PDB file of C-alpha atoms in Angstrom:
ATOM      1  CA  MET A   1       5.811  69.206  47.368  1.00  0.00           C
ATOM      2  CA  VAL A   2       3.168  67.148  45.642  1.00  0.00           C
ATOM      3  CA  LYS A   3      -0.177  68.953  45.676  1.00  0.00           C
ATOM      4  CA  ARG A   4      -2.376  67.272  48.193  1.00  0.00           C
ATOM      5  CA  THR A   5      -6.063  66.505  48.058  1.00  0.00           C
ATOM      6  CA  SER A   6      -8.000  69.584  49.124  1.00  0.00           C
ATOM      7  CA  LEU A   7      -9.967  69.331  52.350  1.00  0.00           C
ATOM      8  CA  GLU A   8     -11.151  72.929  52.040  1.00  0.00           C
ATOM      9  CA  ASP A   9     -14.791  71.830  51.937  1.00  0.00           C
ATOM     10  CA  ALA A  10     -14.484  68.886  54.331  1.00  0.00           C
ATOM     11  CA  PRO A  11     -17.318  68.646  56.859  1.00  0.00           C
ATOM     12  CA  CYS A  12     -14.839  68.057  59.702  1.00  0.00           C
ATOM     13  CA  PRO A  13     -13.449  71.217  61.294  1.00  0.00           C
ATOM     14  CA  ILE A  14     -10.137  69.457  62.016  1.00  0.00           C
ATOM     15  CA  ALA A  15      -9.749  68.600  58.342  1.00  0.00           C
ATOM     16  CA  ARG A  16     -10.529  72.172  57.284  1.00  0.00           C
ATOM     17  CA  SER A  17      -7.939  73.522  59.686  1.00  0.00           C
ATOM     18  CA  LEU A  18      -5.341  71.096  58.390  1.00  0.00           C
ATOM     19  CA  ASP A  19      -6.176  72.161  54.858  1.00  0.00           C
ATOM     20  CA  THR A  20      -5.057  75.675  55.815  1.00  0.00           C
ATOM     21  CA  ILE A  21      -2.185  75.059  58.228  1.00  0.00           C
ATOM     22  CA  GLY A  22      -1.505  71.309  58.043  1.00  0.00           C
ATOM     23  CA  ASP A  23       1.952  72.029  56.857  1.00  0.00           C
ATOM     24  CA  TRP A  24       5.026  72.019  58.951  1.00  0.00           C
ATOM     25  CA  TRP A  25       6.497  75.287  57.726  1.00  0.00           C
ATOM     26  CA  SER A  26       3.277  77.244  57.985  1.00  0.00           C
ATOM     27  CA  LEU A  27       2.949  76.494  61.689  1.00  0.00           C
ATOM     28  CA  LEU A  28       6.615  77.292  62.309  1.00  0.00           C
ATOM     29  CA  ILE A  29       6.208  80.655  60.522  1.00  0.00           C
ATOM     30  CA  ILE A  30       3.164  81.372  62.701  1.00  0.00           C
ATOM     31  CA  ARG A  31       5.189  80.384  65.790  1.00  0.00           C
ATOM     32  CA  ASP A  32       7.909  82.821  64.704  1.00  0.00           C
ATOM     33  CA  CYS A  33       5.321  85.601  64.362  1.00  0.00           C
ATOM     34  CA  PHE A  34       4.184  84.990  67.943  1.00  0.00           C
ATOM     35  CA  LEU A  35       7.858  85.228  68.966  1.00  0.00           C
ATOM     36  CA  GLY A  36       8.021  88.703  67.402  1.00  0.00           C
ATOM     37  CA  ARG A  37       9.554  87.956  64.000  1.00  0.00           C
ATOM     38  CA  ARG A  38       8.073  90.053  61.187  1.00  0.00           C
ATOM     39  CA  ARG A  39      10.435  90.130  58.221  1.00  0.00           C
ATOM     40  CA  PHE A  40      11.300  87.720  55.429  1.00  0.00           C
ATOM     41  CA  SER A  41      14.965  87.741  56.483  1.00  0.00           C
ATOM     42  CA  GLU A  42      14.053  86.984  60.109  1.00  0.00           C
ATOM     43  CA  PHE A  43      11.936  83.983  59.121  1.00  0.00           C
ATOM     44  CA  GLN A  44      14.645  82.773  56.786  1.00  0.00           C
ATOM     45  CA  LYS A  45      17.318  83.023  59.453  1.00  0.00           C
ATOM     46  CA  SER A  46      15.127  81.302  62.027  1.00  0.00           C
ATOM     47  CA  LEU A  47      13.831  78.503  59.814  1.00  0.00           C
ATOM     48  CA  GLY A  48      16.743  78.024  57.431  1.00  0.00           C
ATOM     49  CA  LEU A  49      14.523  77.148  54.509  1.00  0.00           C
ATOM     50  CA  ALA A  50      14.960  78.019  50.834  1.00  0.00           C
ATOM     51  CA  LYS A  51      13.819  81.514  49.824  1.00  0.00           C
ATOM     52  CA  ASN A  52      11.390  80.246  47.188  1.00  0.00           C
ATOM     53  CA  ILE A  53       9.711  77.886  49.670  1.00  0.00           C
ATOM     54  CA  LEU A  54       9.487  80.586  52.330  1.00  0.00           C
ATOM     55  CA  ALA A  55       8.052  83.056  49.800  1.00  0.00           C
ATOM     56  CA  ALA A  56       5.435  80.505  48.711  1.00  0.00           C
ATOM     57  CA  ARG A  57       4.425  79.711  52.308  1.00  0.00           C
ATOM     58  CA  LEU A  58       4.130  83.413  53.178  1.00  0.00           C
ATOM     59  CA  ARG A  59       1.974  84.015  50.090  1.00  0.00           C
ATOM     60  CA  THR A  60      -0.322  81.147  51.094  1.00  0.00           C
ATOM     61  CA  LEU A  61      -0.566  82.417  54.678  1.00  0.00           C
ATOM     62  CA  VAL A  62      -1.516  85.884  53.409  1.00  0.00           C
ATOM     63  CA  ALA A  63      -4.034  84.401  50.948  1.00  0.00           C
ATOM     64  CA  SER A  64      -5.579  82.336  53.780  1.00  0.00           C
ATOM     65  CA  GLY A  65      -6.058  85.455  55.889  1.00  0.00           C
ATOM     66  CA  ILE A  66      -3.615  84.314  58.572  1.00  0.00           C
ATOM     67  CA  LEU A  67      -0.944  86.950  57.926  1.00  0.00           C
ATOM     68  CA  GLU A  68      -1.197  90.430  56.501  1.00  0.00           C
ATOM     69  CA  MET A  69       1.511  92.610  55.033  1.00  0.00           C
ATOM     70  CA  THR A  70       2.186  96.028  56.475  1.00  0.00           C
ATOM     71  CA  PRO A  71       4.833  98.681  55.893  1.00  0.00           C
ATOM     72  CA  ALA A  72       7.855  98.239  58.137  1.00  0.00           C
ATOM     73  CA  SER A  73       7.421  99.540  61.663  1.00  0.00           C
ATOM     74  CA  ASP A  74      10.745 101.435  61.445  1.00  0.00           C
ATOM     75  CA  GLY A  75       9.729 103.451  58.375  1.00  0.00           C
ATOM     76  CA  SER A  76      12.131 101.581  56.073  1.00  0.00           C
ATOM     77  CA  ALA A  77      11.082 100.186  52.706  1.00  0.00           C
ATOM     78  CA  TYR A  78      10.706  96.629  54.030  1.00  0.00           C
ATOM     79  CA  GLN A  79       7.383  94.846  54.188  1.00  0.00           C
ATOM     80  CA  GLU A  80       6.467  93.130  57.412  1.00  0.00           C
ATOM     81  CA  TYR A  81       4.161  90.214  58.081  1.00  0.00           C
ATOM     82  CA  VAL A  82       1.799  90.353  61.034  1.00  0.00           C
ATOM     83  CA  LEU A  83      -0.802  87.935  62.319  1.00  0.00           C
ATOM     84  CA  THR A  84      -4.459  88.736  61.669  1.00  0.00           C
ATOM     85  CA  PRO A  85      -7.133  87.811  64.245  1.00  0.00           C
ATOM     86  CA  LYS A  86      -7.484  84.468  62.396  1.00  0.00           C
ATOM     87  CA  GLY A  87      -3.722  84.002  62.682  1.00  0.00           C
ATOM     88  CA  ARG A  88      -3.689  84.896  66.383  1.00  0.00           C
ATOM     89  CA  GLY A  89      -6.539  82.394  66.803  1.00  0.00           C
ATOM     90  CA  THR A  90      -4.046  79.573  66.202  1.00  0.00           C
ATOM     91  CA  PHE A  91      -2.423  80.195  69.596  1.00  0.00           C
ATOM     92  CA  PRO A  92      -4.113  77.245  71.361  1.00  0.00           C
ATOM     93  CA  ILE A  93      -2.960  74.936  68.532  1.00  0.00           C
ATOM     94  CA  LEU A  94       0.650  75.978  69.092  1.00  0.00           C
ATOM     95  CA  VAL A  95       0.305  75.655  72.858  1.00  0.00           C
ATOM     96  CA  ALA A  96      -1.160  72.159  72.449  1.00  0.00           C
ATOM     97  CA  LEU A  97       1.691  71.148  70.106  1.00  0.00           C
ATOM     98  CA  ARG A  98       4.241  72.573  72.571  1.00  0.00           C
ATOM     99  CA  GLN A  99       2.751  70.781  75.565  1.00  0.00           C
ATOM    100  CA  TRP A 100       2.588  67.449  73.744  1.00  0.00           C
ATOM    101  CA  GLY A 101       6.198  67.900  72.617  1.00  0.00           C
ATOM    102  CA  GLU A 102       7.285  68.741  76.156  1.00  0.00           C
ATOM    103  CA  GLU A 103       5.614  65.634  77.506  1.00  0.00           C
ATOM    104  CA  PHE A 104       6.566  63.053  74.909  1.00  0.00           C
ATOM    105  CA  SER A 105       9.600  64.277  72.968  1.00  0.00           C
ATOM    106  CA  PHE A 106      11.939  65.446  75.713  1.00  0.00           C
ATOM    107  CA  GLU A 107      13.457  63.914  78.793  1.00  0.00           C
ATOM    108  CA  PRO A 108      12.072  65.463  82.010  1.00  0.00           C
ATOM    109  CA  GLY A 109      13.845  68.772  82.694  1.00  0.00           C
ATOM    110  CA  GLU A 110      15.483  68.758  79.249  1.00  0.00           C
ATOM    111  CA  VAL A 111      13.006  71.160  77.573  1.00  0.00           C
ATOM    112  CA  PRO A 112      15.115  74.212  76.617  1.00  0.00           C
ATOM    113  CA  THR A 113      12.295  76.784  76.678  1.00  0.00           C
ATOM    114  CA  LEU A 114       9.160  77.222  78.726  1.00  0.00           C
ATOM    115  CA  LEU A 115       5.867  79.013  78.150  1.00  0.00           C
ATOM    116  CA  VAL A 116       5.331  81.180  81.215  1.00  0.00           C
ATOM    117  CA  ASP A 117       2.820  83.658  82.497  1.00  0.00           C
ATOM    118  CA  ARG A 118       4.418  87.142  82.116  1.00  0.00           C
ATOM    119  CA  LYS A 119       3.161  88.344  85.467  1.00  0.00           C
ATOM    120  CA  ALA A 120       4.067  85.472  87.774  1.00  0.00           C
ATOM    121  CA  HIS A 121       6.998  84.158  85.667  1.00  0.00           C
ATOM    122  CA  ARG A 122       5.777  80.617  86.245  1.00  0.00           C
ATOM    123  CA  PRO A 123       5.041  77.938  83.657  1.00  0.00           C
ATOM    124  CA  VAL A 124       1.441  77.876  82.477  1.00  0.00           C
ATOM    125  CA  ARG A 125      -0.848  74.945  83.272  1.00  0.00           C
ATOM    126  CA  LYS A 126      -1.688  72.342  80.676  1.00  0.00           C
ATOM    127  CA  LEU A 127      -4.577  73.423  78.436  1.00  0.00           C
ATOM    128  CA  GLU A 128      -7.876  72.621  80.090  1.00  0.00           C
ATOM    129  CA  LEU A 129     -11.022  71.410  78.380  1.00  0.00           C
ATOM    130  CA  ARG A 130     -14.162  72.158  80.357  1.00  0.00           C
ATOM    131  CA  SER A 131     -17.870  71.487  80.018  1.00  0.00           C
ATOM    132  CA  ALA A 132     -20.311  74.389  79.686  1.00  0.00           C
ATOM    133  CA  SER A 133     -20.746  74.234  83.466  1.00  0.00           C
ATOM    134  CA  GLY A 134     -16.991  74.256  84.080  1.00  0.00           C
ATOM    135  CA  ARG A 135     -16.241  70.576  84.802  1.00  0.00           C
ATOM    136  CA  LEU A 136     -12.765  69.477  83.643  1.00  0.00           C
ATOM    137  CA  LEU A 137     -13.100  66.993  80.787  1.00  0.00           C
ATOM    138  CA  THR A 138     -10.810  64.344  79.347  1.00  0.00           C
ATOM    139  CA  GLN A 139     -11.283  62.720  75.956  1.00  0.00           C
ATOM    140  CA  PRO A 140     -13.519  59.851  77.168  1.00  0.00           C
ATOM    141  CA  ASP A 141     -15.867  62.442  78.704  1.00  0.00           C
ATOM    142  CA  THR A 142     -16.553  63.856  75.251  1.00  0.00           C
ATOM    143  CA  GLU A 143     -18.121  62.772  71.985  1.00  0.00           C
ATOM    144  CA  VAL A 144     -18.593  64.171  68.514  1.00  0.00           C
ATOM    145  CA  VAL A 145     -22.251  64.521  67.548  1.00  0.00           C
ATOM    146  CA  SER A 146     -24.112  65.775  64.540  1.00  0.00           C
ATOM    147  CA  ASN A 147     -25.063  69.433  64.836  1.00  0.00           C
ATOM    148  CA  ALA A 148     -28.770  69.039  64.197  1.00  0.00           C
ATOM    149  CA  GLY A 149     -29.192  72.795  64.060  1.00  0.00           C
ATOM    150  CA  ALA A 150     -26.707  73.039  61.227  1.00  0.00           C
ATOM    151  CA  LEU A 151     -28.289  70.096  59.424  1.00  0.00           C
ATOM    152  CA  ARG A 152     -31.744  71.626  59.637  1.00  0.00           C
ATOM    153  CA  SER A 153     -30.671  75.025  58.396  1.00  0.00           C
TER     154      SER A 153
ATOM    155  CA  MET B   1       6.306  63.264  49.242  1.00  0.00           C
ATOM    156  CA  VAL B   2       9.729  64.862  49.302  1.00  0.00           C
ATOM    157  CA  LYS B   3      11.583  63.979  52.486  1.00  0.00           C
ATOM    158  CA  ARG B   4      11.595  67.007  54.711  1.00  0.00           C
ATOM    159  CA  THR B   5      14.320  68.369  56.918  1.00  0.00           C
ATOM    160  CA  SER B   6      14.242  66.527  60.222  1.00  0.00           C
ATOM    161  CA  LEU B   7      13.301  68.552  63.276  1.00  0.00           C
ATOM    162  CA  GLU B   8      13.593  65.517  65.516  1.00  0.00           C
ATOM    163  CA  ASP B   9      16.321  67.170  67.583  1.00  0.00           C
ATOM    164  CA  ALA B  10      15.009  70.736  67.385  1.00  0.00           C
ATOM    165  CA  PRO B  11      15.154  72.639  70.683  1.00  0.00           C
ATOM    166  CA  CYS B  12      11.583  73.907  70.192  1.00  0.00           C
ATOM    167  CA  PRO B  13       8.869  71.540  71.468  1.00  0.00           C
ATOM    168  CA  ILE B  14       6.477  72.731  68.738  1.00  0.00           C
ATOM    169  CA  ALA B  15       9.014  71.780  66.075  1.00  0.00           C
ATOM    170  CA  ARG B  16       9.572  68.344  67.623  1.00  0.00           C
ATOM    171  CA  SER B  17       5.853  67.691  67.683  1.00  0.00           C
ATOM    172  CA  LEU B  18       5.522  68.716  64.067  1.00  0.00           C
ATOM    173  CA  ASP B  19       8.380  66.401  63.196  1.00  0.00           C
ATOM    174  CA  THR B  20       6.261  63.516  64.472  1.00  0.00           C
ATOM    175  CA  ILE B  21       2.737  64.524  63.470  1.00  0.00           C
ATOM    176  CA  GLY B  22       3.148  67.584  61.245  1.00  0.00           C
ATOM    177  CA  ASP B  23       1.531  65.750  58.460  1.00  0.00           C
ATOM    178  CA  TRP B  24      -2.030  66.082  57.399  1.00  0.00           C
ATOM    179  CA  TRP B  25      -2.814  62.385  57.120  1.00  0.00           C
ATOM    180  CA  SER B  26      -1.220  61.430  60.411  1.00  0.00           C
ATOM    181  CA  LEU B  27      -3.491  63.774  62.344  1.00  0.00           C
ATOM    182  CA  LEU B  28      -6.559  62.604  60.419  1.00  0.00           C
ATOM    183  CA  ILE B  29      -5.687  58.965  61.198  1.00  0.00           C
ATOM    184  CA  ILE B  30      -5.345  59.906  64.884  1.00  0.00           C
ATOM    185  CA  ARG B  31      -8.701  61.717  64.695  1.00  0.00           C
ATOM    186  CA  ASP B  32     -10.253  58.560  63.229  1.00  0.00           C
ATOM    187  CA  CYS B  33      -8.828  56.501  66.109  1.00  0.00           C
ATOM    188  CA  PHE B  34     -10.503  58.841  68.605  1.00  0.00           C
ATOM    189  CA  LEU B  35     -13.745  58.338  66.650  1.00  0.00           C
ATOM    190  CA  GLY B  36     -13.431  54.563  67.200  1.00  0.00           C
ATOM    191  CA  ARG B  37     -11.896  53.423  63.920  1.00  0.00           C
ATOM    192  CA  ARG B  38      -9.313  50.657  64.359  1.00  0.00           C
ATOM    193  CA  ARG B  39      -8.807  48.795  61.079  1.00  0.00           C
ATOM    194  CA  PHE B  40      -6.925  49.506  57.889  1.00  0.00           C
ATOM    195  CA  SER B  41     -10.137  49.216  55.873  1.00  0.00           C
ATOM    196  CA  GLU B  42     -11.953  51.649  58.160  1.00  0.00           C
ATOM    197  CA  PHE B  43      -9.220  54.276  57.811  1.00  0.00           C
ATOM    198  CA  GLN B  44      -9.138  53.760  54.084  1.00  0.00           C
ATOM    199  CA  LYS B  45     -12.877  54.182  53.742  1.00  0.00           C
ATOM    200  CA  SER B  46     -12.894  57.262  55.951  1.00  0.00           C
ATOM    201  CA  LEU B  47      -9.881  59.005  54.437  1.00  0.00           C
ATOM    202  CA  GLY B  48     -10.041  57.780  50.846  1.00  0.00           C
ATOM    203  CA  LEU B  49      -6.282  57.710  50.446  1.00  0.00           C
ATOM    204  CA  ALA B  50      -4.142  55.246  48.496  1.00  0.00           C
ATOM    205  CA  LYS B  51      -3.362  51.973  50.295  1.00  0.00           C
ATOM    206  CA  ASN B  52       0.395  52.419  50.038  1.00  0.00           C
ATOM    207  CA  ILE B  53       0.249  55.914  51.547  1.00  0.00           C
ATOM    208  CA  LEU B  54      -2.045  54.773  54.351  1.00  0.00           C
ATOM    209  CA  ALA B  55       0.220  51.775  55.060  1.00  0.00           C
ATOM    210  CA  ALA B  56       3.272  54.056  55.220  1.00  0.00           C
ATOM    211  CA  ARG B  57       1.558  56.527  57.556  1.00  0.00           C
ATOM    212  CA  LEU B  58       0.386  53.732  59.871  1.00  0.00           C
ATOM    213  CA  ARG B  59       3.902  52.288  59.981  1.00  0.00           C
ATOM    214  CA  THR B  60       5.311  55.701  60.913  1.00  0.00           C
ATOM    215  CA  LEU B  61       2.680  56.217  63.609  1.00  0.00           C
ATOM    216  CA  VAL B  62       3.506  52.806  65.111  1.00  0.00           C
ATOM    217  CA  ALA B  63       7.255  53.534  64.898  1.00  0.00           C
ATOM    218  CA  SER B  64       6.705  56.897  66.651  1.00  0.00           C
ATOM    219  CA  GLY B  65       4.886  55.185  69.510  1.00  0.00           C
ATOM    220  CA  ILE B  66       1.561  56.878  68.745  1.00  0.00           C
ATOM    221  CA  LEU B  67      -0.311  53.746  67.631  1.00  0.00           C
ATOM    222  CA  GLU B  68       0.174  50.143  68.573  1.00  0.00           C
ATOM    223  CA  MET B  69      -1.054  47.042  66.792  1.00  0.00           C
ATOM    224  CA  THR B  70      -3.228  44.548  68.606  1.00  0.00           C
ATOM    225  CA  PRO B  71      -5.116  41.417  67.561  1.00  0.00           C
ATOM    226  CA  ALA B  72      -8.668  42.194  66.437  1.00  0.00           C
ATOM    227  CA  SER B  73     -11.149  42.701  69.249  1.00  0.00           C
ATOM    228  CA  ASP B  74     -13.621  40.269  67.598  1.00  0.00           C
ATOM    229  CA  GLY B  75     -11.161  37.347  67.507  1.00  0.00           C
ATOM    230  CA  SER B  76     -10.787  37.516  63.719  1.00  0.00           C
ATOM    231  CA  ALA B  77      -7.378  37.455  62.014  1.00  0.00           C
ATOM    232  CA  TYR B  78      -7.339  41.243  61.445  1.00  0.00           C
ATOM    233  CA  GLN B  79      -4.845  43.523  63.125  1.00  0.00           C
ATOM    234  CA  GLU B  80      -6.178  46.621  64.786  1.00  0.00           C
ATOM    235  CA  TYR B  81      -4.513  49.934  65.528  1.00  0.00           C
ATOM    236  CA  VAL B  82      -5.066  51.586  68.874  1.00  0.00           C
ATOM    237  CA  LEU B  83      -3.740  54.800  70.385  1.00  0.00           C
ATOM    238  CA  THR B  84      -0.983  54.535  72.980  1.00  0.00           C
ATOM    239  CA  PRO B  85      -0.830  57.021  75.894  1.00  0.00           C
ATOM    240  CA  LYS B  86       1.395  59.211  73.672  1.00  0.00           C
ATOM    241  CA  GLY B  87      -1.237  58.975  70.933  1.00  0.00           C
ATOM    242  CA  ARG B  88      -4.078  59.830  73.317  1.00  0.00           C
ATOM    243  CA  GLY B  89      -1.969  62.766  74.484  1.00  0.00           C
ATOM    244  CA  THR B  90      -2.638  64.472  71.142  1.00  0.00           C
ATOM    245  CA  PHE B  91      -6.262  65.088  72.109  1.00  0.00           C
ATOM    246  CA  PRO B  92      -5.781  68.798  72.992  1.00  0.00           C
ATOM    247  CA  ILE B  93      -4.089  69.339  69.605  1.00  0.00           C
ATOM    248  CA  LEU B  94      -7.119  67.933  67.804  1.00  0.00           C
ATOM    249  CA  VAL B  95      -9.513  69.949  69.964  1.00  0.00           C
ATOM    250  CA  ALA B  96      -7.528  73.137  69.245  1.00  0.00           C
ATOM    251  CA  LEU B  97      -7.571  72.392  65.498  1.00  0.00           C
ATOM    252  CA  ARG B  98     -11.315  71.735  65.656  1.00  0.00           C
ATOM    253  CA  GLN B  99     -12.092  74.918  67.556  1.00  0.00           C
ATOM    254  CA  TRP B 100      -9.999  77.063  65.228  1.00  0.00           C
ATOM    255  CA  GLY B 101     -11.719  75.445  62.230  1.00  0.00           C
ATOM    256  CA  GLU B 102     -15.147  76.032  63.753  1.00  0.00           C
ATOM    257  CA  GLU B 103     -14.359  79.693  64.325  1.00  0.00           C
ATOM    258  CA  PHE B 104     -12.618  80.618  61.086  1.00  0.00           C
ATOM    259  CA  SER B 105     -13.523  78.081  58.405  1.00  0.00           C
ATOM    260  CA  PHE B 106     -17.305  77.784  58.759  1.00  0.00           C
ATOM    261  CA  GLU B 107     -20.207  80.184  58.700  1.00  0.00           C
ATOM    262  CA  PRO B 108     -21.871  80.522  62.120  1.00  0.00           C
ATOM    263  CA  GLY B 109     -24.211  77.565  62.687  1.00  0.00           C
ATOM    264  CA  GLU B 110     -22.858  75.748  59.631  1.00  0.00           C
ATOM    265  CA  VAL B 111     -20.488  73.396  61.520  1.00  0.00           C
ATOM    266  CA  PRO B 112     -21.830  69.867  60.829  1.00  0.00           C
ATOM    267  CA  THR B 113     -20.523  68.225  64.001  1.00  0.00           C
ATOM    268  CA  LEU B 114     -19.958  69.366  67.552  1.00  0.00           C
ATOM    269  CA  LEU B 115     -17.700  68.211  70.363  1.00  0.00           C
ATOM    270  CA  VAL B 116     -19.968  67.758  73.368  1.00  0.00           C
ATOM    271  CA  ASP B 117     -19.692  66.674  76.951  1.00  0.00           C
ATOM    272  CA  ARG B 118     -21.203  63.127  77.123  1.00  0.00           C
ATOM    273  CA  LYS B 119     -22.986  63.797  80.375  1.00  0.00           C
ATOM    274  CA  ALA B 120     -24.658  67.142  79.735  1.00  0.00           C
ATOM    275  CA  HIS B 121     -24.865  66.785  75.930  1.00  0.00           C
ATOM    276  CA  ARG B 122     -23.734  70.374  75.564  1.00  0.00           C
ATOM    277  CA  PRO B 123     -20.844  71.737  73.498  1.00  0.00           C
ATOM    278  CA  VAL B 124     -17.583  72.002  75.386  1.00  0.00           C
ATOM    279  CA  ARG B 125     -16.016  75.379  76.167  1.00  0.00           C
ATOM    280  CA  LYS B 126     -13.074  76.687  74.209  1.00  0.00           C
ATOM    281  CA  LEU B 127      -9.761  75.335  75.517  1.00  0.00           C
ATOM    282  CA  GLU B 128      -8.548  77.431  78.425  1.00  0.00           C
ATOM    283  CA  LEU B 129      -4.974  78.369  79.194  1.00  0.00           C
ATOM    284  CA  ARG B 130      -4.417  79.236  82.841  1.00  0.00           C
ATOM    285  CA  SER B 131      -1.556  80.414  85.003  1.00  0.00           C
ATOM    286  CA  ALA B 132      -0.261  78.222  87.823  1.00  0.00           C
ATOM    287  CA  SER B 133      -2.634  80.104  90.127  1.00  0.00           C
ATOM    288  CA  GLY B 134      -5.619  79.601  87.813  1.00  0.00           C
ATOM    289  CA  ARG B 135      -5.887  82.979  86.044  1.00  0.00           C
ATOM    290  CA  LEU B 136      -7.165  82.738  82.456  1.00  0.00           C
ATOM    291  CA  LEU B 137      -4.392  83.717  80.035  1.00  0.00           C
ATOM    292  CA  THR B 138      -4.374  84.932  76.453  1.00  0.00           C
ATOM    293  CA  GLN B 139      -1.317  84.963  74.222  1.00  0.00           C
ATOM    294  CA  PRO B 140      -0.110  88.474  75.226  1.00  0.00           C
ATOM    295  CA  ASP B 141      -0.157  87.340  78.878  1.00  0.00           C
ATOM    296  CA  THR B 142       2.494  84.740  78.099  1.00  0.00           C
ATOM    297  CA  GLU B 143       6.088  84.575  76.947  1.00  0.00           C
ATOM    298  CA  VAL B 144       8.597  81.912  75.995  1.00  0.00           C
ATOM    299  CA  VAL B 145      11.674  81.931  78.228  1.00  0.00           C
ATOM    300  CA  SER B 146      14.819  79.890  78.466  1.00  0.00           C
ATOM    301  CA  ASN B 147      14.520  77.019  80.894  1.00  0.00           C
ATOM    302  CA  ALA B 148      17.546  77.833  83.020  1.00  0.00           C
ATOM    303  CA  GLY B 149      17.176  74.555  84.893  1.00  0.00           C
ATOM    304  CA  ALA B 150      17.470  72.607  81.684  1.00  0.00           C
ATOM    305  CA  LEU B 151      20.415  74.688  80.501  1.00  0.00           C
ATOM    306  CA  ARG B 152      22.321  74.151  83.740  1.00  0.00           C
ATOM    307  CA  SER B 153      21.805  70.398  83.788  1.00  0.00           C
TER     308      SER B 153
END
């Protein structure tokens, strides 16, 4: 893939996030980790992408502090990839992508998998954005403002 | 950019979403729309990308039903791009990307902009995932299961 402009130092937090994970395969590898996949061969089987591309994506994810390599959990010589706290922090991004996909890319009732609460075995609610005092917010209730504190410091 | 494998018909809702918006520029254009930008020249100034790439991305976003073109709001001959309901539905994705960026890609207090509640002028809470009954959930509280209803139908 053509090397893209770097947004690593962008002032916008969305742009910085996309600089790290704004890549199709990276987010699908992270999804696979949440689903319990840990090994190169498991990712390759799940994603069906070329070994050199998968190896490059895994290297980048490790370099970005999203995955770390550990010895295999079964004592074999394999290396495994596990999510770091920064990697696990992407969970709301994946949930938001899933919920948007469910709503706009499938016919009602056609979604083949559901995200459920382990205890009650019922689908989770849509992600909720709330004010500091707990009011539910939609996009028009919000705005992006300069962080004067950050600008002063 | 090299044409990627299509995930348009993938069974995973995350993969389908990424098929539509799993592209750096597309999400930044959508972000700009939420910030009130509507014209080709405004996107170009904000994003600094080549005109042909911007034109291609805008065409794709219109074709995907995320943006629609309308006559300029000031009565001039310009076309404007506005978010459709499907486009506005991406808001939680952008909020999740922002919050992850704030947490892992900036030093504390260094974030230049904040997402605030218009009424109280205070930063919003982190996105909350709740069970059907309202319990706050983290990733280990959840699992992805087959949607038997969908499989039967």
